[in-house]
Amino acid sequence: MERTTGKLLIVGFGPGSFEHITKRAKEAIQESDIVIGYNTYVDLIRGLLSEQQVVRTGMTEEVSRAQEAVRQAEAGRVVAVISSGDAGVYGMAGLVYEVLMERGWRRETGVAVEIIPGISAINSTASLLGAPVMHDACTISLSDHLTPWRVIERRVEAAASADFVIALYNPRSGRRTRQIVETQRIVLKYRSAQTPVGIVKSAYRDRQDVVITTLGEMLEHDIGMLTTVIIGNSATSVYEGLMITPRGYQRKYTLGADVQPLRPHERLRTEAEPWALETVGVTEQDAGSEEAGWDEDGETLERLAADREGSEARRTEAVSGSWLAAEPAGHNALRRQTVGIAPSPAKAAAASASPLSLALEALRLVDASRGVATAEQGQGVDGGRAAAAFRQEAIFEFTVSPGLANKKLSAGQMMLLAEIVGDAGELEYTPHHQFIVRLRTDDPDAATGRLREAGFTLAPIGDVVQIKACDFCNMEKAESVPYLERLGAGLGGAKVPKELRIGFNGCGMACYGAVNEDIGIVYRRGKFDLFLGGKTVGRNAHAAQPVAEGIEPEALVPTIERIVARFRAEGHPNERFHKFFKRVKELEGYRQQDLPVFAIDNAVCGD
Ligand code: SAH
């Protein structure tokens, strides 16, 4: 069969203003022979029409509109079917395909179909509210015209419980008034009444109205068929009359860290939140490429439930130059993050193109042109007011163990740990003789005090010195333990460019694998053997290089302290100790030597 010359152009013309219709959408309307659309829309695009025949239908006659469009195209004509927003979002695109499917249409031989994307209401309304979408979001149409209410209800429930930002399309009409009330009731089961809600009517049209309110009070505002309602997630807040949902990085802090819950202008700085934006643009393709100086170990960031204080703001803006003022179509249709740690200097170029650095650069340029001091200078942001509106709960994390040498937990300790962690916290069993504890708390001292009292050893998490010892054969070979304790007191938990594990074993058997750590210390015949630069992970992992035998006991701790001090002073951010040793070639007079290794490529995390 010959392909017909007919063509279906399914055009989304965006929210309503001429500026927000795409070039291709304009062209498509102009190149069509016939334009089919809901009455009001046709009136609205009249300025773009020349010779086109126009087929107008009522709002609820979508199926007949789609059938007419297909018939005309099959008769050889170029037909533009117009939808507001995006034609594929509660628009005409799916209906047209349904009609084509019913008629046995084939891509190869049937009429050509082109779907021309437009800016959907979730995007246009979000842009007027601030940045409420930002993170995982969904759209739900509350119209039960084509979808049974029980289906819609279930979706609202699922979205609310999973903490999605929710954009409600078709929230209410003259006849359908219950759905939005029910929706509010369901969402309130999962979110605070203070959750920010944005209500935008006629985005980018003449009678545009933008309201920011709360979940508890949303029904006190005008909501109709021209409105999209955006319900924030548990981390969304209001700042300067704008609704903002954070990108979702969970903030964590650990023992002894000065990083306590941050104020908004303090967030997203690498030093405060090393897991933040800096790495994301790169890590998705490059996660763990160790050769490039990145960490092999990804870090899973979970969602953060936030406590925030709502505020209400109302803005009404008239958009000049709007060319549409319409009722949209009233139909319906059904519907752990891994990042690396901070980049190394080698990645500076990539990092300079990160979302954070671009955003900071843009702010700097705007501020410079307005003669405004920047936040760095302490004047750019009203920190006090912002802090009140933008509070994020933080996760407090640290490690616990029964001691450096002691590997046994008592039942009482286990019970205390279980009680402190509770259902809301998390206890992770690690390969390093310790548990990681994660708590949602802003009173860390209460928990840590009780754990210490019960005999636990606590240590911070992150890029710190971690000391891993053996059990000294149940403390039967304990002569070297005082040196272990001195090392622990002097270096345990100290900040370093990259996490550093020091293995300490009490006899030549080294059965706890000290020689496989970054630094290995083995006690033997009254003296210490030293091993430097193990590669602890990866397919090409290798033991540390033996650099000294028979170090006098009194010399051990100062030697290790000097080595660590050099790593702290000269190590690049995120540089593993074995790479550092290789780069500086010598530590305490011990020369680095390349060990014979099997030729095997390294692999990245998850590979
Ligand atoms: N295809 C359209 C959606 C059509 S369903 C799109 O992608 O945007 C109609 C619903 O869309 C309306 O009830 C309203 O919730 C939303 N809507 C469409 N245009 C809008 C606008 N300019 N301002 C606010 N909401 C709009």
XYZ file of C-alpha atoms and ligand atoms in Angstrom:
633
model
C 0.000 0.000 0.000
C 1.236 3.502 -0.893
C 1.880 5.755 2.053
C -0.612 8.648 2.028
C 0.608 12.209 2.033
C -1.571 12.852 5.048
C 0.089 13.717 8.313
C -0.989 14.119 11.909
C 0.764 16.845 13.857
C -0.118 16.561 17.515
C 0.844 19.913 18.946
C 1.303 20.921 22.574
C 1.320 24.706 22.655
C 2.497 25.155 26.267
C 0.866 27.028 29.099
C -0.563 29.902 27.133
C 1.809 32.721 26.328
C 3.334 33.229 22.928
C 6.838 33.176 24.422
C 6.335 29.679 25.732
C 5.192 27.983 22.552
C 8.022 26.223 20.753
C 9.222 27.153 17.300
C 8.301 23.718 15.972
C 4.762 24.021 17.401
C 4.268 27.333 15.596
C 5.618 25.920 12.342
C 3.439 22.828 12.659
C 0.297 24.882 13.026
C 1.319 27.017 10.053
C 2.132 24.078 7.786
C -1.153 22.289 8.466
C -4.164 22.271 6.127
C -6.588 21.809 8.939
C -6.529 22.588 12.667
C -8.613 20.575 15.065
C -9.095 21.586 18.657
C -11.294 22.538 21.492
C -13.194 25.769 20.737
C -11.325 28.035 23.078
C -7.903 26.803 21.999
C -8.698 27.422 18.367
C -9.687 30.977 19.204
C -6.441 31.365 21.047
C -4.124 30.349 18.256
C -6.076 32.286 15.643
C -3.148 34.675 15.308
C -1.073 31.855 13.840
C -3.632 30.751 11.242
C -3.680 31.702 7.581
C -5.543 29.480 5.118
C -6.200 26.569 7.448
C -9.590 25.011 7.736
C -10.657 24.894 11.364
C -12.612 22.115 13.036
C -13.856 23.189 16.432
C -15.442 20.918 18.967
C -16.704 21.141 22.533
C -14.540 20.345 25.460
C -15.793 16.811 26.064
C -15.711 15.704 22.460
C -12.138 14.555 22.447
C -12.807 11.161 20.960
C -14.679 12.612 18.017
C -11.904 15.183 17.588
C -9.326 12.399 17.416
C -11.438 10.375 14.969
C -11.970 13.377 12.737
C -8.246 14.114 12.768
C -7.386 10.568 11.677
C -10.065 10.576 8.956
C -8.769 13.852 7.516
C -5.146 12.689 7.577
C -6.078 9.435 5.875
C -7.740 11.528 3.199
C -4.308 13.046 2.529
C -4.401 16.235 4.546
C -1.912 17.659 7.042
C -3.832 17.918 10.281
C -2.759 19.786 13.425
C -4.449 18.559 16.592
C -3.855 21.067 19.349
C -3.568 20.541 23.105
C -2.540 22.936 25.826
C 0.667 22.171 27.707
C 2.095 18.954 26.330
C -0.163 16.877 24.096
C 1.164 13.719 25.715
C 0.130 14.748 29.239
C -3.651 14.357 29.632
C -3.734 15.671 26.064
C -4.705 14.444 22.609
C -1.625 12.348 21.741
C -2.717 9.098 23.381
C -6.277 9.383 22.081
C -5.098 9.861 18.529
C -2.911 6.765 18.802
C -5.822 4.817 20.277
C -7.970 5.702 17.268
C -5.099 4.736 14.924
C -4.620 1.411 16.713
C -8.279 0.638 16.366
C -7.922 1.125 12.631
C -4.893 -1.185 12.357
C -2.483 1.674 11.588
C 1.143 0.718 10.788
C 4.074 3.081 11.236
C 5.557 2.159 7.861
C 2.474 2.476 5.722
C -0.050 4.532 7.652
C -0.291 8.290 7.971
C 2.783 9.963 9.432
C 2.447 11.093 13.015
C 4.563 13.750 14.697
C 4.098 14.617 18.340
C 5.356 18.102 19.090
C 6.232 18.534 22.745
C 5.084 21.485 24.808
C 5.662 22.784 28.316
C 3.257 20.920 30.570
C 1.467 22.557 33.496
C 3.686 20.833 36.052
C 6.651 22.717 34.619
C 5.015 26.044 33.857
C 3.284 26.302 37.222
C 6.406 25.129 39.083
C 8.418 27.902 37.474
C 6.022 30.483 38.921
C 6.121 28.949 42.394
C 9.912 28.743 42.730
C 11.415 25.269 42.450
C 8.864 22.949 44.029
C 9.407 19.924 41.787
C 13.199 19.505 41.846
C 13.019 15.969 43.175
C 10.882 12.893 42.496
C 7.434 14.102 41.553
C 4.299 12.803 39.930
C 1.216 14.170 38.224
C -2.244 12.997 39.197
C -5.389 14.134 37.435
C -8.336 14.352 39.798
C -10.842 14.098 36.958
C -12.870 10.929 37.262
C -14.432 11.572 33.884
C -12.405 8.753 32.280
C -10.784 7.159 35.349
C -12.642 5.525 38.252
C -12.233 7.465 41.494
C -10.950 4.405 43.378
C -7.963 4.270 41.001
C -7.218 7.944 41.499
C -7.602 7.584 45.248
C -5.104 4.728 45.312
C -2.573 6.760 43.376
C -2.946 9.742 45.668
C -2.391 7.429 48.625
C 0.689 5.841 47.032
C 2.225 9.173 46.031
C 1.536 10.690 49.438
C 3.017 7.771 51.327
C 6.108 7.656 49.112
C 6.762 11.369 49.659
C 6.501 12.387 46.016
C 5.942 16.026 45.173
C 2.451 15.854 43.648
C 1.100 18.008 40.813
C -2.679 17.790 40.705
C -4.174 18.406 37.291
C -7.915 18.954 36.810
C -8.254 19.494 40.554
C -11.825 20.765 40.593
C -14.664 21.759 38.268
C -18.126 23.158 38.932
C -19.508 19.633 39.176
C -16.494 17.810 40.633
C -15.813 19.347 44.002
C -15.274 16.370 46.341
C -12.068 15.034 44.794
C -9.784 17.793 45.999
C -11.266 17.561 49.508
C -10.644 13.807 49.571
C -7.154 14.288 48.193
C -6.269 16.731 50.941
C -7.595 14.280 53.534
C -5.455 11.428 52.161
C -2.258 13.458 51.878
C -2.725 14.775 55.427
C -2.412 11.185 56.659
C 1.231 11.259 55.556
C 2.314 14.899 55.578
C 2.131 17.733 58.034
C -0.608 20.353 57.656
C 2.256 22.836 57.277
C 3.479 21.213 54.037
C 3.760 23.979 51.438
C 1.206 23.898 48.628
C 1.260 26.040 45.490
C -1.914 26.887 43.619
C -1.443 28.355 40.166
C -4.328 29.452 38.034
C -3.865 30.262 34.349
C -0.084 30.116 34.311
C 1.330 32.496 31.689
C -2.139 33.642 30.724
C -3.948 36.901 31.298
C -5.582 36.038 34.580
C -2.589 34.299 36.116
C -2.820 33.879 39.885
C -0.118 32.345 42.066
C -0.779 31.403 45.686
C 1.493 29.678 48.162
C -0.324 28.206 51.122
C -0.222 25.044 53.223
C -1.734 21.604 52.947
C -3.963 22.426 55.905
C -5.309 25.628 54.365
C -5.272 24.899 50.651
C -9.051 24.546 50.364
C -9.578 28.097 51.527
C -8.284 29.280 48.156
C -9.848 29.384 44.751
C -9.207 26.123 42.886
C -10.833 25.408 39.536
C -10.363 23.835 36.122
C -7.703 26.371 35.178
C -5.643 25.527 38.213
C -2.732 23.213 38.924
C -2.031 22.418 42.578
C 1.479 21.405 43.606
C 1.854 19.711 46.982
C 5.406 19.776 48.325
C 7.184 16.780 49.803
C 8.335 16.528 53.394
C 11.471 18.555 52.633
C 9.798 21.384 50.694
C 9.883 24.772 52.352
C 8.927 28.363 51.691
C 11.596 30.998 51.349
C 10.939 34.564 50.244
C 7.451 33.618 49.114
C 8.838 30.816 46.938
C 8.299 27.104 47.284
C 11.596 25.218 47.212
C 12.240 21.494 47.334
C 15.847 20.579 48.027
C 17.665 18.334 45.582
C 17.414 15.688 48.235
C 20.884 15.185 49.548
C 20.717 13.836 53.004
C 22.781 15.722 55.465
C 24.794 13.639 57.880
C 27.066 14.567 60.688
C 29.238 12.569 62.979
C 30.960 12.659 66.321
C 32.982 15.738 67.002
C 32.050 17.328 63.687
C 31.264 20.999 63.783
C 28.715 20.370 61.063
C 25.472 20.550 62.925
C 22.128 21.288 61.266
C 22.979 23.929 58.724
C 21.243 27.115 57.769
C 20.225 27.361 54.121
C 23.061 29.586 53.036
C 25.459 27.158 54.675
C 24.174 24.141 52.789
C 25.712 22.878 49.569
C 29.245 23.869 50.409
C 31.699 21.125 49.788
C 33.292 21.521 53.168
C 29.933 21.276 54.909
C 28.334 18.649 52.714
C 31.063 16.764 50.868
C 28.496 14.457 49.315
C 26.558 17.368 47.834
C 26.149 18.602 44.304
C 29.786 18.839 43.380
C 30.126 15.202 42.414
C 26.822 14.394 40.866
C 27.240 15.560 37.315
C 30.368 13.511 36.960
C 29.788 10.443 39.066
C 26.911 9.150 37.047
C 29.246 8.149 34.274
C 32.397 8.105 36.262
C 31.502 6.693 39.666
C 34.477 5.188 41.320
C 36.980 5.558 38.539
C 39.915 5.300 40.839
C 42.439 6.208 38.219
C 40.734 9.568 37.947
C 41.129 10.066 41.656
C 37.621 9.108 42.687
C 36.436 6.808 45.359
C 35.524 3.257 44.511
C 33.054 3.098 47.292
C 29.821 4.824 46.474
C 27.715 6.121 49.235
C 24.007 5.533 49.299
C 22.043 8.553 50.214
C 18.587 8.012 51.447
C 15.685 10.344 51.611
C 15.489 12.802 54.345
C 12.343 13.634 56.163
C 12.420 17.267 57.067
C 10.741 19.331 59.659
C 9.809 22.680 58.409
C 7.722 25.598 59.341
C 5.220 26.650 56.779
C 4.524 30.161 55.850
C 2.032 31.647 53.542
C 2.554 34.067 50.776
C 0.361 35.246 48.036
C 1.432 36.707 44.775
C -0.674 37.752 41.878
C 0.943 38.664 38.626
C -0.457 39.695 35.323
C 1.645 38.486 32.438
C 1.784 41.046 29.719
C 1.751 39.782 26.196
C -0.314 36.673 27.006
C -2.200 35.546 24.028
C -4.323 32.827 25.552
C -7.038 33.028 28.179
C -8.673 29.681 28.059
C -10.247 26.774 29.825
C -8.039 23.763 29.258
C -9.428 20.461 28.086
C -11.193 18.677 30.880
C -10.425 15.066 30.140
C -8.310 12.593 31.877
C -5.972 9.710 31.333
C -4.547 7.090 33.553
C -0.969 7.234 35.010
C 19.019 5.118 46.650
C 21.267 7.413 44.923
C 24.853 6.713 44.538
C 27.353 9.475 44.551
C 31.068 9.547 45.003
C 32.809 11.704 47.525
C 34.372 15.069 46.734
C 36.437 15.384 43.598
C 40.193 15.440 43.513
C 42.124 18.351 42.042
C 42.465 16.261 38.906
C 38.731 16.603 38.568
C 38.725 20.332 39.087
C 37.782 20.995 35.508
C 34.820 18.638 35.677
C 33.791 19.958 39.055
C 33.883 23.501 37.787
C 30.986 22.578 35.543
C 28.973 21.054 38.388
C 25.454 22.351 39.032
C 26.596 23.911 42.278
C 29.537 25.773 40.825
C 27.414 26.975 37.908
C 24.709 28.197 40.278
C 27.269 30.004 42.440
C 28.876 31.562 39.404
C 25.493 32.776 38.132
C 24.701 34.311 41.531
C 28.101 35.945 41.659
C 27.604 37.540 38.255
C 24.113 38.789 39.121
C 25.258 40.132 42.467
C 28.277 41.786 40.924
C 26.124 43.576 38.381
C 23.797 44.753 41.177
C 26.627 45.660 43.523
C 25.407 43.163 46.155
C 27.725 41.469 48.640
C 27.746 37.692 48.354
C 26.696 35.172 50.955
C 30.370 34.285 51.377
C 30.870 37.802 52.662
C 28.144 37.156 55.172
C 25.587 39.622 53.866
C 23.961 38.004 50.895
C 21.333 35.948 52.683
C 19.155 36.720 55.614
C 20.338 33.706 57.570
C 18.107 34.197 60.609
C 14.858 34.399 58.742
C 15.911 31.708 56.325
C 16.781 29.359 59.149
C 13.299 29.703 60.533
C 11.700 28.747 57.257
C 14.160 26.133 56.107
C 15.027 23.510 58.665
C 16.240 20.129 57.672
C 16.529 17.196 59.982
C 19.979 15.688 59.926
C 21.221 12.160 60.360
C 23.769 11.704 63.082
C 26.098 8.793 62.404
C 29.054 7.217 64.133
C 30.519 3.794 64.806
C 30.346 1.690 67.934
C 32.373 -1.313 68.977
C 33.044 -3.019 72.291
C 36.621 -1.730 72.135
C 39.711 -1.735 69.946
C 40.855 -5.175 71.107
C 37.721 -6.499 72.758
C 35.428 -8.107 70.194
C 32.689 -9.289 72.566
C 29.392 -7.579 73.183
C 27.352 -8.285 76.286
C 23.621 -8.879 76.154
C 23.109 -5.653 78.079
C 25.107 -3.711 75.499
C 23.096 -5.257 72.684
C 19.861 -4.309 74.376
C 20.974 -0.740 74.968
C 22.079 -0.417 71.361
C 18.741 -1.751 70.145
C 16.867 0.646 72.380
C 18.859 3.695 71.267
C 18.627 2.863 67.587
C 14.917 2.018 67.852
C 12.707 1.602 64.804
C 13.587 4.945 63.288
C 17.371 4.566 63.424
C 19.654 2.210 61.590
C 22.361 -0.212 62.650
C 24.771 -1.417 59.995
C 27.168 -4.278 60.478
C 30.491 -3.523 58.750
C 33.572 -5.571 57.820
C 35.638 -3.413 60.183
C 34.744 -4.806 63.622
C 32.145 -2.173 64.290
C 28.540 -1.170 63.803
C 27.548 2.058 62.146
C 24.735 3.752 64.040
C 22.489 6.253 62.264
C 20.059 8.308 64.290
C 17.689 11.126 63.496
C 18.376 13.360 66.406
C 19.392 16.857 67.257
C 20.547 15.740 70.703
C 23.447 13.406 69.934
C 24.977 13.697 73.404
C 22.099 11.866 75.047
C 22.727 8.764 72.938
C 26.522 8.854 72.944
C 26.710 9.421 76.713
C 24.689 6.306 77.449
C 26.661 4.199 74.984
C 29.983 5.274 76.443
C 28.723 4.575 79.932
C 27.884 1.043 78.830
C 31.495 0.507 77.751
C 31.190 1.051 74.019
C 33.993 2.649 72.055
C 32.606 5.319 69.729
C 34.347 6.679 66.686
C 33.433 9.162 63.975
C 32.681 8.226 60.398
C 34.068 9.606 57.187
C 37.562 10.549 56.185
C 39.133 9.788 59.533
C 41.772 7.455 60.960
C 40.255 4.132 61.894
C 42.205 1.684 63.984
C 41.495 -2.006 63.531
C 43.067 -4.387 65.937
C 42.964 -8.124 66.507
C 41.644 -9.629 69.738
C 45.176 -10.470 70.945
C 44.137 -14.117 71.268
C 41.500 -13.275 73.794
C 43.944 -10.908 75.441
C 46.386 -13.755 76.098
C 49.042 -12.003 74.002
C 48.371 -8.500 75.256
C 51.906 -7.064 75.642
C 51.472 -4.703 72.722
C 48.022 -3.449 73.764
C 49.366 -0.320 75.559
C 50.842 0.832 72.218
C 47.547 0.196 70.509
C 45.839 2.293 73.144
C 48.320 5.129 72.699
C 47.787 5.041 68.958
C 44.020 5.037 69.448
C 44.145 7.974 71.845
C 46.421 10.024 69.606
C 45.092 9.251 66.149
C 41.722 7.489 66.320
C 39.080 9.601 64.581
C 41.583 12.209 63.326
C 40.579 13.925 60.072
C 42.590 12.828 57.038
C 42.229 13.503 53.289
C 40.744 10.047 52.820
C 39.684 7.376 55.271
C 42.793 5.655 56.621
C 42.775 2.240 58.241
C 45.574 1.252 60.521
C 45.653 -2.469 61.224
C 47.334 -3.543 64.464
C 47.951 -7.250 65.140
C 49.536 -8.695 68.280
C 51.669 -11.485 66.791
C 53.389 -12.576 63.609
C 50.379 -14.612 62.506
C 48.667 -11.283 61.806
C 45.456 -13.257 61.527
C 43.277 -10.126 61.547
C 44.938 -9.050 58.331
C 46.844 -5.960 59.493
C 49.109 -6.186 56.448
C 46.116 -5.701 54.155
C 45.286 -2.262 55.523
C 46.546 1.194 54.511
C 49.058 0.921 57.297
C 49.832 -2.415 58.956
C 51.528 -2.864 62.326
C 52.516 -6.324 63.531
C 54.002 -6.956 66.968
C 56.633 -9.696 66.981
C 59.283 -10.640 69.504
C 58.970 -7.414 71.477
C 59.240 -5.146 68.442
C 57.074 -3.931 65.592
C 57.030 -4.626 61.855
C 55.579 -1.919 59.672
C 53.692 -2.206 56.364
C 52.639 0.776 54.272
C 50.250 1.349 51.390
C 47.927 -1.635 51.111
C 45.311 -1.276 48.421
C 42.338 -2.400 50.412
C 39.669 -2.669 47.735
C 39.340 -3.352 44.039
C 40.155 -6.335 41.861
C 43.781 -5.303 41.970
C 43.888 -5.045 45.750
C 47.225 -5.876 47.298
C 48.798 -6.093 50.714
C 50.863 -3.265 52.133
C 54.559 -3.111 51.413
C 56.772 -4.353 54.270
C 58.984 -1.350 55.021
C 60.537 -2.110 58.405
C 61.106 -4.981 60.774
C 61.936 -4.638 64.454
C 60.955 -1.051 65.202
C 61.630 -0.349 68.864
C 58.336 -0.144 70.803
C 58.928 3.416 72.001
C 59.564 4.565 68.426
C 56.386 3.066 67.005
C 53.724 5.580 67.990
C 55.748 8.701 67.063
C 56.653 7.111 63.704
C 53.024 6.433 62.858
C 52.014 9.877 64.065
C 54.551 11.513 61.759
C 53.405 9.422 58.799
C 49.785 10.375 59.431
C 50.749 14.023 59.934
C 52.382 14.018 56.513
C 49.344 12.410 54.925
C 47.176 15.081 56.534
C 49.418 17.882 55.357
C 50.285 16.690 51.863
C 47.548 14.277 50.824
C 45.156 15.516 48.169
C 41.511 15.591 49.138
C 40.117 12.100 48.604
C 43.502 10.565 47.842
C 43.894 7.070 49.179
C 46.959 6.400 51.302
C 48.523 3.890 48.873
C 48.317 6.467 46.086
C 49.748 9.115 48.357
C 52.694 6.853 49.244
C 53.272 6.168 45.585
C 53.159 9.870 44.773
C 55.455 11.112 47.554
C 57.716 8.042 47.118
C 59.090 8.170 50.663
C 57.696 8.316 54.188
C 59.917 8.405 57.281
C 62.792 7.281 55.084
C 60.857 4.248 53.865
C 60.859 4.170 50.078
C 57.820 3.117 48.143
C 58.356 0.249 45.726
C 55.953 -0.987 43.144
C 54.965 -4.473 44.140
C 54.663 -7.111 41.451
C 50.954 -7.395 40.755
C 48.912 -9.422 38.323
C 47.927 -7.343 35.320
C 44.249 -6.905 35.950
C 42.212 -3.793 35.382
C 40.563 -2.068 38.226
C 36.769 -2.028 38.126
C 34.418 0.625 39.384
C 31.854 0.230 42.115
C 28.833 -1.719 40.856
C 30.671 -3.154 37.879
N -1.915 18.813 28.388
C -1.994 19.727 29.492
C -2.908 19.236 30.591
C -4.344 19.167 30.200
S -5.388 18.671 31.509
C -0.594 19.980 30.032
O 0.324 19.240 29.702
O -0.425 20.935 30.793
C -5.974 20.247 32.052
C -5.326 20.653 33.368
O -4.019 21.113 33.121
C -5.992 21.818 34.054
O -7.115 21.414 34.836
C -4.880 22.350 34.919
O -4.765 21.532 36.050
C -3.662 22.107 34.038
N -3.280 23.318 33.274
C -3.133 23.385 31.943
N -2.716 24.616 31.585
C -2.563 25.316 32.709
C -2.145 26.652 33.002
N -1.825 27.498 32.023
N -2.116 27.047 34.285
C -2.433 26.200 35.278
N -2.842 24.937 35.070
C -2.903 24.490 33.791
